[in-house]
PDB file of C-alpha atoms in Angstrom:
ATOM      1  CA  MET A   7      16.601 -19.689   5.214  1.00 67.00           C
ATOM      2  CA  LYS A   8      12.954 -20.738   4.959  1.00 84.00           C
ATOM      3  CA  THR A   9      10.277 -18.086   4.550  1.00 90.00           C
ATOM      4  CA  SER A  10       7.180 -18.183   6.690  1.00 91.00           C
ATOM      5  CA  ALA A  11       5.468 -14.982   5.472  1.00 96.00           C
ATOM      6  CA  VAL A  12       5.473 -12.578   2.532  1.00 97.00           C
ATOM      7  CA  ILE A  13       4.309  -8.998   2.796  1.00 98.00           C
ATOM      8  CA  PHE A  14       3.480  -7.064  -0.315  1.00 98.00           C
ATOM      9  CA  ASP A  15       3.085  -3.388  -1.036  1.00 98.00           C
ATOM     10  CA  ALA A  16      -0.150  -2.581  -2.776  1.00 98.00           C
ATOM     11  CA  PHE A  17       0.041   0.102  -5.568  1.00 98.00           C
ATOM     12  CA  GLY A  18       2.765  -0.502  -8.104  1.00 96.00           C
ATOM     13  CA  THR A  19       3.202  -4.050  -6.730  1.00 97.00           C
ATOM     14  CA  LEU A  20      -0.110  -5.920  -6.395  1.00 98.00           C
ATOM     15  CA  VAL A  21      -2.376  -3.438  -8.191  1.00 98.00           C
ATOM     16  CA  GLU A  22      -2.240  -0.435 -10.475  1.00 97.00           C
ATOM     17  CA  ILE A  23      -4.396   2.609 -11.095  1.00 98.00           C
ATOM     18  CA  GLN A  24      -5.054   2.529 -14.854  1.00 98.00           C
ATOM     19  CA  GLN A  25      -6.953   5.783 -15.012  1.00 98.00           C
ATOM     20  CA  PRO A  26      -5.615   8.120 -12.380  1.00 98.00           C
ATOM     21  CA  THR A  27      -7.726  11.268 -11.563  1.00 98.00           C
ATOM     22  CA  HIS A  28      -5.972  12.356  -8.384  1.00 98.00           C
ATOM     23  CA  PRO A  29      -8.985  13.517  -6.452  1.00 98.00           C
ATOM     24  CA  PHE A  30      -7.192  14.341  -3.194  1.00 98.00           C
ATOM     25  CA  ARG A  31      -4.557  16.199  -5.188  1.00 97.00           C
ATOM     26  CA  GLN A  32      -7.341  18.164  -6.848  1.00 98.00           C
ATOM     27  CA  LEU A  33      -8.743  18.996  -3.363  1.00 98.00           C
ATOM     28  CA  LEU A  34      -5.326  20.394  -2.253  1.00 97.00           C
ATOM     29  CA  ARG A  35      -5.114  22.442  -5.415  1.00 97.00           C
ATOM     30  CA  GLU A  36      -8.415  23.944  -4.680  1.00 98.00           C
ATOM     31  CA  GLY A  37      -7.101  24.867  -1.208  1.00 97.00           C
ATOM     32  CA  ARG A  38      -4.190  26.584  -2.801  1.00 97.00           C
ATOM     33  CA  ARG A  39      -6.579  28.586  -5.001  1.00 97.00           C
ATOM     34  CA  GLN A  40      -8.246  29.705  -1.807  1.00 97.00           C
ATOM     35  CA  GLY A  41      -4.941  30.789  -0.300  1.00 97.00           C
ATOM     36  CA  ARG A  42      -4.094  27.745   1.712  1.00 96.00           C
ATOM     37  CA  LEU A  43      -0.417  26.898   1.232  1.00 94.00           C
ATOM     38  CA  PRO A  44       0.497  23.199   0.960  1.00 92.00           C
ATOM     39  CA  ARG A  45       1.927  21.711   4.070  1.00 94.00           C
ATOM     40  CA  ALA A  46       4.608  19.048   4.505  1.00 92.00           C
ATOM     41  CA  ASP A  47       2.131  16.794   6.392  1.00 95.00           C
ATOM     42  CA  ASP A  48      -0.820  16.999   4.081  1.00 97.00           C
ATOM     43  CA  ILE A  49      -0.340  13.623   2.512  1.00 97.00           C
ATOM     44  CA  ARG A  50       0.491  12.130   5.926  1.00 97.00           C
ATOM     45  CA  THR A  51      -2.891  13.494   7.151  1.00 98.00           C
ATOM     46  CA  ILE A  52      -4.831  11.905   4.392  1.00 98.00           C
ATOM     47  CA  MET A  53      -3.099   8.581   4.602  1.00 98.00           C
ATOM     48  CA  THR A  54      -3.096   8.139   8.456  1.00 98.00           C
ATOM     49  CA  HIS A  55      -6.599   9.102   9.167  1.00 98.00           C
ATOM     50  CA  CYS A  56     -10.076   7.717   8.083  1.00 98.00           C
ATOM     51  CA  LEU A  57     -11.034  10.629   5.865  1.00 98.00           C
ATOM     52  CA  SER A  58     -13.469  10.947   2.967  1.00 98.00           C
ATOM     53  CA  LEU A  59     -12.987  13.807   0.580  1.00 98.00           C
ATOM     54  CA  SER A  60     -15.469  15.979   2.458  1.00 98.00           C
ATOM     55  CA  GLU A  61     -13.735  15.176   5.775  1.00 98.00           C
ATOM     56  CA  ALA A  62     -10.367  15.951   4.299  1.00 98.00           C
ATOM     57  CA  ALA A  63     -11.659  19.311   3.023  1.00 98.00           C
ATOM     58  CA  LEU A  64     -12.973  20.057   6.509  1.00 97.00           C
ATOM     59  CA  ALA A  65      -9.735  19.005   8.192  1.00 97.00           C
ATOM     60  CA  PHE A  66      -7.697  21.243   5.895  1.00 97.00           C
ATOM     61  CA  GLY A  67     -10.075  24.187   6.123  1.00 97.00           C
ATOM     62  CA  ILE A  68     -10.851  24.045   2.429  1.00 98.00           C
ATOM     63  CA  LYS A  69     -14.341  25.312   1.304  1.00 97.00           C
ATOM     64  CA  ILE A  70     -15.973  23.163  -1.422  1.00 97.00           C
ATOM     65  CA  SER A  71     -19.442  23.565  -2.907  1.00 97.00           C
ATOM     66  CA  PRO A  72     -21.776  20.584  -3.264  1.00 97.00           C
ATOM     67  CA  SER A  73     -21.125  20.639  -7.023  1.00 98.00           C
ATOM     68  CA  GLN A  74     -17.332  20.608  -6.345  1.00 98.00           C
ATOM     69  CA  LEU A  75     -17.726  17.758  -3.929  1.00 98.00           C
ATOM     70  CA  ALA A  76     -19.816  15.807  -6.361  1.00 98.00           C
ATOM     71  CA  PHE A  77     -17.218  16.231  -9.068  1.00 98.00           C
ATOM     72  CA  LEU A  78     -14.378  15.089  -6.764  1.00 98.00           C
ATOM     73  CA  ASP A  79     -16.388  12.174  -5.584  1.00 98.00           C
ATOM     74  CA  GLN A  80     -17.017  11.179  -9.222  1.00 98.00           C
ATOM     75  CA  CYS A  81     -13.279  11.460  -9.967  1.00 98.00           C
ATOM     76  CA  LEU A  82     -12.575   9.185  -6.993  1.00 98.00           C
ATOM     77  CA  GLU A  83     -15.078   6.590  -8.107  1.00 98.00           C
ATOM     78  CA  GLU A  84     -13.538   6.564 -11.624  1.00 98.00           C
ATOM     79  CA  GLU A  85     -10.094   6.166 -10.194  1.00 98.00           C
ATOM     80  CA  LEU A  86     -11.184   3.370  -7.824  1.00 98.00           C
ATOM     81  CA  ALA A  87     -12.981   1.618 -10.712  1.00 98.00           C
ATOM     82  CA  SER A  88      -9.776   1.520 -12.749  1.00 98.00           C
ATOM     83  CA  ILE A  89      -7.748  -0.261 -10.219  1.00 98.00           C
ATOM     84  CA  GLN A  90      -6.589  -3.664 -11.576  1.00 98.00           C
ATOM     85  CA  PRO A  91      -4.276  -6.414 -10.316  1.00 98.00           C
ATOM     86  CA  TYR A  92      -1.062  -7.071 -12.109  1.00 97.00           C
ATOM     87  CA  PRO A  93      -1.247 -10.529 -13.682  1.00 95.00           C
ATOM     88  CA  ASP A  94       2.026 -11.561 -12.155  1.00 96.00           C
ATOM     89  CA  ALA A  95       0.679 -10.563  -8.662  1.00 97.00           C
ATOM     90  CA  VAL A  96      -2.352 -12.754  -9.068  1.00 97.00           C
ATOM     91  CA  GLU A  97      -0.156 -15.727  -9.997  1.00 97.00           C
ATOM     92  CA  ALA A  98       2.280 -15.044  -7.225  1.00 97.00           C
ATOM     93  CA  VAL A  99      -0.315 -14.788  -4.548  1.00 98.00           C
ATOM     94  CA  GLY A 100      -1.862 -17.995  -5.770  1.00 98.00           C
ATOM     95  CA  LEU A 101       1.419 -19.902  -5.743  1.00 97.00           C
ATOM     96  CA  LEU A 102       2.287 -18.741  -2.280  1.00 97.00           C
ATOM     97  CA  GLN A 103      -1.083 -19.370  -0.838  1.00 97.00           C
ATOM     98  CA  ALA A 104      -1.161 -22.855  -2.312  1.00 97.00           C
ATOM     99  CA  ALA A 105       2.175 -23.556  -0.578  1.00 95.00           C
ATOM    100  CA  GLY A 106       0.773 -22.346   2.695  1.00 95.00           C
ATOM    101  CA  VAL A 107       2.942 -19.152   3.073  1.00 96.00           C
ATOM    102  CA  ARG A 108       1.263 -16.466   5.132  1.00 96.00           C
ATOM    103  CA  LEU A 109       0.566 -13.399   3.076  1.00 98.00           C
ATOM    104  CA  ALA A 110      -0.086  -9.713   3.934  1.00 98.00           C
ATOM    105  CA  VAL A 111      -0.216  -6.257   2.288  1.00 98.00           C
ATOM    106  CA  CYS A 112       1.359  -3.236   3.919  1.00 98.00           C
ATOM    107  CA  SER A 113       0.673   0.048   2.145  1.00 98.00           C
ATOM    108  CA  ASN A 114       0.414   3.806   2.502  1.00 98.00           C
ATOM    109  CA  LEU A 115      -3.278   4.442   1.439  1.00 97.00           C
ATOM    110  CA  ALA A 116      -6.113   6.916   1.792  1.00 98.00           C
ATOM    111  CA  MET A 117      -9.239   5.345   3.314  1.00 98.00           C
ATOM    112  CA  ALA A 118     -11.164   4.919  -0.007  1.00 98.00           C
ATOM    113  CA  TYR A 119      -8.478   2.682  -1.512  1.00 98.00           C
ATOM    114  CA  GLY A 120      -8.276  -0.091   1.117  1.00 98.00           C
ATOM    115  CA  PRO A 121     -11.612  -1.897   0.367  1.00 98.00           C
ATOM    116  CA  VAL A 122     -10.645  -2.086  -3.362  1.00 98.00           C
ATOM    117  CA  VAL A 123      -7.394  -3.854  -2.539  1.00 98.00           C
ATOM    118  CA  GLU A 124      -9.304  -6.213  -0.149  1.00 98.00           C
ATOM    119  CA  ARG A 125     -11.850  -6.932  -2.860  1.00 98.00           C
ATOM    120  CA  ILE A 126      -9.230  -7.797  -5.428  1.00 98.00           C
ATOM    121  CA  PHE A 127      -7.198  -9.879  -3.024  1.00 98.00           C
ATOM    122  CA  PRO A 128      -9.733 -11.057  -0.511  1.00 97.00           C
ATOM    123  CA  HIS A 129      -7.960 -13.918   1.170  1.00 96.00           C
ATOM    124  CA  LEU A 130      -4.726 -12.413   2.488  1.00 98.00           C
ATOM    125  CA  GLY A 131      -3.862 -12.962   6.124  1.00 98.00           C
ATOM    126  CA  ALA A 132      -3.654  -9.261   7.033  1.00 98.00           C
ATOM    127  CA  TYR A 133      -4.047  -5.792   5.615  1.00 98.00           C
ATOM    128  CA  GLY A 134      -1.751  -3.253   7.114  1.00 98.00           C
ATOM    129  CA  PHE A 135      -3.131  -0.067   5.698  1.00 98.00           C
ATOM    130  CA  SER A 136      -1.760   3.318   6.952  1.00 98.00           C
ATOM    131  CA  TYR A 137      -5.126   4.982   7.379  1.00 98.00           C
ATOM    132  CA  ARG A 138      -6.106   2.262   9.840  1.00 98.00           C
ATOM    133  CA  ILE A 139      -2.775   1.957  11.702  1.00 98.00           C
ATOM    134  CA  GLY A 140      -2.076   5.738  11.828  1.00 98.00           C
ATOM    135  CA  VAL A 141       1.459   5.234  10.722  1.00 98.00           C
ATOM    136  CA  MET A 142       3.061   5.411   7.359  1.00 98.00           C
ATOM    137  CA  LYS A 143       5.916   3.515   5.755  1.00 98.00           C
ATOM    138  CA  PRO A 144       8.859   3.722   6.246  1.00 98.00           C
ATOM    139  CA  GLN A 145       8.142   4.074   9.928  1.00 98.00           C
ATOM    140  CA  ALA A 146       8.835   0.916  11.768  1.00 97.00           C
ATOM    141  CA  GLY A 147       5.486   0.741  13.521  1.00 97.00           C
ATOM    142  CA  ILE A 148       3.447  -0.052  10.248  1.00 98.00           C
ATOM    143  CA  TYR A 149       5.688  -3.106   9.418  1.00 97.00           C
ATOM    144  CA  GLN A 150       5.460  -4.317  13.110  1.00 96.00           C
ATOM    145  CA  HIS A 151       1.681  -3.808  13.258  1.00 97.00           C
ATOM    146  CA  THR A 152       1.224  -5.700   9.925  1.00 98.00           C
ATOM    147  CA  CYS A 153       3.190  -8.619  11.398  1.00 96.00           C
ATOM    148  CA  ASP A 154       1.001  -8.415  14.541  1.00 96.00           C
ATOM    149  CA  LEU A 155      -2.070  -8.718  12.399  1.00 97.00           C
ATOM    150  CA  LEU A 156      -0.547 -11.663  10.557  1.00 96.00           C
ATOM    151  CA  ASN A 157       0.503 -13.210  13.823  1.00 94.00           C
ATOM    152  CA  VAL A 158       4.201 -13.537  12.854  1.00 93.00           C
ATOM    153  CA  ARG A 159       7.244 -12.366  14.617  1.00 88.00           C
ATOM    154  CA  PRO A 160       9.786 -10.394  12.414  1.00 81.00           C
ATOM    155  CA  GLU A 161      12.531 -10.591  14.983  1.00 63.00           C
ATOM    156  CA  ASN A 162      12.936 -14.349  13.978  1.00 50.00           C
ATOM    157  CA  GLU A 163      14.869 -13.063  10.874  1.00 47.00           C
ATOM    158  CA  LEU A 164      17.499 -11.820  13.198  1.00 50.00           C
ATOM    159  CA  SER A 165      17.740 -14.996  15.171  1.00 55.00           C
ATOM    160  CA  GLY A 166      18.321 -17.181  12.103  1.00 57.00           C
ATOM    161  CA  GLN A 167      14.830 -18.846  12.218  1.00 64.00           C
ATOM    162  CA  ARG A 168      12.153 -18.610   9.692  1.00 71.00           C
ATOM    163  CA  ARG A 169      12.268 -15.240   8.013  1.00 88.00           C
ATOM    164  CA  ILE A 170       9.625 -12.748   6.810  1.00 94.00           C
ATOM    165  CA  VAL A 171      10.150 -10.899   3.513  1.00 96.00           C
ATOM    166  CA  MET A 172       8.547  -7.923   1.919  1.00 97.00           C
ATOM    167  CA  ILE A 173       8.499  -6.760  -1.663  1.00 97.00           C
ATOM    168  CA  GLY A 174       7.445  -3.468  -3.231  1.00 97.00           C
ATOM    169  CA  ASP A 175       8.488  -0.827  -5.720  1.00 95.00           C
ATOM    170  CA  SER A 176       9.944   1.681  -3.294  1.00 96.00           C
ATOM    171  CA  GLU A 177      13.533   1.466  -2.140  1.00 96.00           C
ATOM    172  CA  ARG A 178      12.934   3.530   0.923  1.00 97.00           C
ATOM    173  CA  CYS A 179       9.545   2.015   1.998  1.00 98.00           C
ATOM    174  CA  ASP A 180       9.735  -1.568   0.743  1.00 98.00           C
ATOM    175  CA  ARG A 181      13.313  -2.606   0.438  1.00 97.00           C
ATOM    176  CA  ASP A 182      14.953  -0.646   3.304  1.00 97.00           C
ATOM    177  CA  GLY A 183      12.265   0.257   5.692  1.00 97.00           C
ATOM    178  CA  PRO A 184      11.125  -3.242   6.673  1.00 97.00           C
ATOM    179  CA  GLY A 185      14.793  -3.956   7.872  1.00 95.00           C
ATOM    180  CA  GLN A 186      14.141  -1.830  10.910  1.00 94.00           C
ATOM    181  CA  VAL A 187      11.996  -4.642  12.469  1.00 94.00           C
ATOM    182  CA  GLY A 188      13.925  -7.554  10.998  1.00 92.00           C
ATOM    183  CA  ILE A 189      12.043  -8.096   7.801  1.00 95.00           C
ATOM    184  CA  LYS A 190      14.079  -8.756   4.586  1.00 94.00           C
ATOM    185  CA  GLY A 191      13.094  -6.245   1.956  1.00 96.00           C
ATOM    186  CA  TYR A 192      13.147  -6.707  -1.781  1.00 95.00           C
ATOM    187  CA  LEU A 193      12.779  -4.075  -4.510  1.00 95.00           C
ATOM    188  CA  LEU A 194      10.364  -4.767  -7.395  1.00 95.00           C
ATOM    189  CA  ARG A 195      11.465  -3.290 -10.711  1.00 89.00           C
ATOM    190  CA  ARG A 196       9.460  -4.701 -13.592  1.00 80.00           C
ATOM    191  CA  ASN A 197      11.472  -2.729 -16.052  1.00 74.00           C
ATOM    192  CA  GLY A 198      14.858  -2.603 -14.396  1.00 65.00           C
ATOM    193  CA  ASP A 199      17.122  -3.897 -11.574  1.00 60.00           C
ATOM    194  CA  GLY A 200      15.925  -5.869  -8.694  1.00 56.00           C
ATOM    195  CA  ALA A 201      13.092  -8.415  -8.756  1.00 66.00           C
ATOM    196  CA  SER A 202      11.464  -7.983 -12.130  1.00 80.00           C
ATOM    197  CA  ASN A 203       8.427 -10.167 -11.703  1.00 90.00           C
ATOM    198  CA  LEU A 204       6.360 -11.257  -8.745  1.00 96.00           C
ATOM    199  CA  SER A 205       5.805 -14.713 -10.137  1.00 94.00           C
ATOM    200  CA  HIS A 206       9.625 -15.205 -10.277  1.00 92.00           C
ATOM    201  CA  PHE A 207       9.909 -13.821  -6.859  1.00 95.00           C
ATOM    202  CA  ALA A 208       7.261 -16.198  -5.435  1.00 96.00           C
ATOM    203  CA  ARG A 209       9.055 -19.211  -7.034  1.00 95.00           C
ATOM    204  CA  SER A 210      12.324 -18.066  -5.551  1.00 93.00           C
ATOM    205  CA  VAL A 211      10.718 -17.885  -2.083  1.00 93.00           C
ATOM    206  CA  LEU A 212       9.258 -21.324  -2.517  1.00 94.00           C
ATOM    207  CA  SER A 213      12.513 -22.808  -3.680  1.00 89.00           C
ATOM    208  CA  ASP A 214      14.019 -22.085  -0.272  1.00 77.00           C
ATOM    209  CA  ARG A 215      11.206 -23.903   1.623  1.00 65.00           C
TER     210      ARG A 215
END
């Protein structure tokens, strides 16, 4: 079956953080020191709202001093500056774009990280980021919204027409979740089972066209 569009996960698939500093995790730890217990939806709040570190602190009721905020902001800047594309991702995107395949990224992200992905891969057809859409993978809505942004219809996979595929490093979010809306998901495992390389994956997609 011919493929009309490919959707990528972002972190662990297209890009990697080479020097993680975990600024939002540090913020939540500060909240715990102040007696605020972690909540099950903390990460969801961060990733489904447009929140800076100071706005997240306010939303969680965490008190941080100007010096603490400056430190966390510096940690965030260092982490963002360390984000780099995987070489096979750059090659895969180039191959697919040259062949006219529509491309998108669909990822669970805090607000600060989206612009970095857009800067590294500036010519994708759609950017389905959770903080903009208000829904996280593996909820069906984020995949559907990404397809809407890309102007493709995933239900065509079910009708035997041109298919849409997604690839990422999470079984739950990138392999299984997309199937809810008719997208064929693939698992990326650079050091194990599944698709081991995005370049090989791209060539496989193109061999079916």
